[in-house]
PDB file of C-alpha atoms in Angstrom:
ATOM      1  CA  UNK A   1       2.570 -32.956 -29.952  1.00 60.00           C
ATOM      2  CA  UNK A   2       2.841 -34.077 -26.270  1.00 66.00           C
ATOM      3  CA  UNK A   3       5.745 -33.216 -24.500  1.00 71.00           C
ATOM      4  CA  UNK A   4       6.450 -35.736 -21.487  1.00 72.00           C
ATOM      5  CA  UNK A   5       8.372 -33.167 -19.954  1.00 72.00           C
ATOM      6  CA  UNK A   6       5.331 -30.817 -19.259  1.00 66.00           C
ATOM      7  CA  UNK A   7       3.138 -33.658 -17.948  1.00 69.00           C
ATOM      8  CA  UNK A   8      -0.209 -31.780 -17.692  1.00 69.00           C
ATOM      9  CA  UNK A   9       0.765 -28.305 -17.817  1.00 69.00           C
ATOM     10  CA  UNK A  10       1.080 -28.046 -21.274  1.00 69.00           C
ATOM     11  CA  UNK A  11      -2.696 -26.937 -22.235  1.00 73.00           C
ATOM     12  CA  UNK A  12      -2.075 -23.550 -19.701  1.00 75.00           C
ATOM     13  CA  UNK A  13      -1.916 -20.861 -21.580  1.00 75.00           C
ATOM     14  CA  UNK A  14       1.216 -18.417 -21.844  1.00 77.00           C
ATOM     15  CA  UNK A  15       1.639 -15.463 -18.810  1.00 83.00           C
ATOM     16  CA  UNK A  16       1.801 -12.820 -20.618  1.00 87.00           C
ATOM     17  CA  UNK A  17       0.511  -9.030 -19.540  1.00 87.00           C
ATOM     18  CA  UNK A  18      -2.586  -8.151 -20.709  1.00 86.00           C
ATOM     19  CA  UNK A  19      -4.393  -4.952 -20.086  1.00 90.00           C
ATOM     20  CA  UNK A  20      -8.254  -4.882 -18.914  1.00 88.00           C
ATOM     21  CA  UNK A  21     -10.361  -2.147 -16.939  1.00 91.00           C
ATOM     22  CA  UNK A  22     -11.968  -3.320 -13.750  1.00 87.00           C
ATOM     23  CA  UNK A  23     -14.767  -1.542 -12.596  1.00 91.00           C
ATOM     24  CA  UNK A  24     -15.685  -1.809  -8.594  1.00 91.00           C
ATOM     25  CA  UNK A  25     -18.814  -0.597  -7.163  1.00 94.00           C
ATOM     26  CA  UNK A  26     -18.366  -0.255  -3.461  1.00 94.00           C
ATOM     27  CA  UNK A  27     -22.137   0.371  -2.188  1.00 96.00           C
ATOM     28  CA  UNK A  28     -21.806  -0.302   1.839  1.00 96.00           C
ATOM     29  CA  UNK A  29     -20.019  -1.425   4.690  1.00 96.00           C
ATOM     30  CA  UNK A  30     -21.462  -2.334   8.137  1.00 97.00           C
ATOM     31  CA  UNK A  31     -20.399  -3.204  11.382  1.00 97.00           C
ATOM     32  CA  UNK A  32     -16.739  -1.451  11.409  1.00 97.00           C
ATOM     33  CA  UNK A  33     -14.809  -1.319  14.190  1.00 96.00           C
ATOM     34  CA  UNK A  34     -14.679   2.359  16.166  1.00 96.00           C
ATOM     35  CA  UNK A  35     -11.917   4.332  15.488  1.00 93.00           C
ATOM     36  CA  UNK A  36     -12.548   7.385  17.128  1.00 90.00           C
ATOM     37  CA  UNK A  37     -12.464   8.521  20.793  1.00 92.00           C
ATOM     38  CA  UNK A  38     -16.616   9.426  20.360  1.00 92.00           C
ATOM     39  CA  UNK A  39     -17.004   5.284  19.628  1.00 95.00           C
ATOM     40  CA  UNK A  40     -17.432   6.177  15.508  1.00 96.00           C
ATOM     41  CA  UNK A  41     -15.464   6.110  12.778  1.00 96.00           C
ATOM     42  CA  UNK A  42     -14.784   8.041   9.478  1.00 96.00           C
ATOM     43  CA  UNK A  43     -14.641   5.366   6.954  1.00 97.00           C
ATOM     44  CA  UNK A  44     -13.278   5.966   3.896  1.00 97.00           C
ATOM     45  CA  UNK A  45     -12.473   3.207   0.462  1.00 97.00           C
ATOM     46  CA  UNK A  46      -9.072   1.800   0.144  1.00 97.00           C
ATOM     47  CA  UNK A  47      -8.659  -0.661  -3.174  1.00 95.00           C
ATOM     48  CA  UNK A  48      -6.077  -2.967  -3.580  1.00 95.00           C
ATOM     49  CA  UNK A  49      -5.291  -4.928  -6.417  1.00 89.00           C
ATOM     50  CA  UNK A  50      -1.773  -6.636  -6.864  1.00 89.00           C
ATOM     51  CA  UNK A  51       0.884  -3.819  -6.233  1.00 93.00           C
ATOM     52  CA  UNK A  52      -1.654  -0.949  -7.218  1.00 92.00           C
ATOM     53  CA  UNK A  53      -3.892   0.426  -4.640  1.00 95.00           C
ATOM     54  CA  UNK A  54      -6.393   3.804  -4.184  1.00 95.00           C
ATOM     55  CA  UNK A  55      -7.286   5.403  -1.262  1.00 96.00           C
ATOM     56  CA  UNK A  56     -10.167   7.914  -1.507  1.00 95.00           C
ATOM     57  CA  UNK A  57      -9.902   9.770   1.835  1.00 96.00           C
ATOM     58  CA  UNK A  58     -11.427  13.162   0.465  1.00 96.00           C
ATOM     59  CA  UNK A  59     -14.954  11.354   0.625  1.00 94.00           C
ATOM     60  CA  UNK A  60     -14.987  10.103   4.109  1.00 95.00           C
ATOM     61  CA  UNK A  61     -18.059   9.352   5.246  1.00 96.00           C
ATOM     62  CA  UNK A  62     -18.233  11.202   9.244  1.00 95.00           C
ATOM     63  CA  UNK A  63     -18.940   9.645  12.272  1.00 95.00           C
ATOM     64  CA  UNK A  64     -20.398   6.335  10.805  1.00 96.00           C
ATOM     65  CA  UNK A  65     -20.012   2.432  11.442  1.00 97.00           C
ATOM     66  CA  UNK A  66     -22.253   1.407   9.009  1.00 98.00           C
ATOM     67  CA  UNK A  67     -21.836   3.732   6.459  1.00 97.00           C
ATOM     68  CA  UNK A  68     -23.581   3.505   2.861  1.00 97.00           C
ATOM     69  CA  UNK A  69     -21.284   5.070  -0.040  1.00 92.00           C
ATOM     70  CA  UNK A  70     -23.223   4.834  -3.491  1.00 83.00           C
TER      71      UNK A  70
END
């Protein structure tokens, strides 16, 4: 039945962990900032998601601002 209490809350479902695979594609970036002396940058892919996060620094791309990854 309706619970008064929970006013319209009550069709939310419950918050409980679930497990699922989420698959990023990271294809480009343009216009980064320089972070080099020369005026370039190395870029690299950092991915963040809630308290988990990858950095994938062994495939830097060199000397690029606008760098294309995949």
């Amino acid at each position: 039945g309706f619970d008064p209490n929970m006013g319209m809350f009550q069709s939310i479902p419950h918050n409980d962990p679930i497990n699922i695979l989420v698959r990023v594609y990271v294809v480009r970036a343009t216009d980064l900032h320089p972070a080099d002396i020369n005026g370039k940058a190395d870029p690299y892919i950092v991915i963040k998601l809630g308290k988990s996060e990858i950095k994938d620094k062994e495939n830097y791309i060199s000397k690029q601002l606008n760098p294309v990854f995949g």
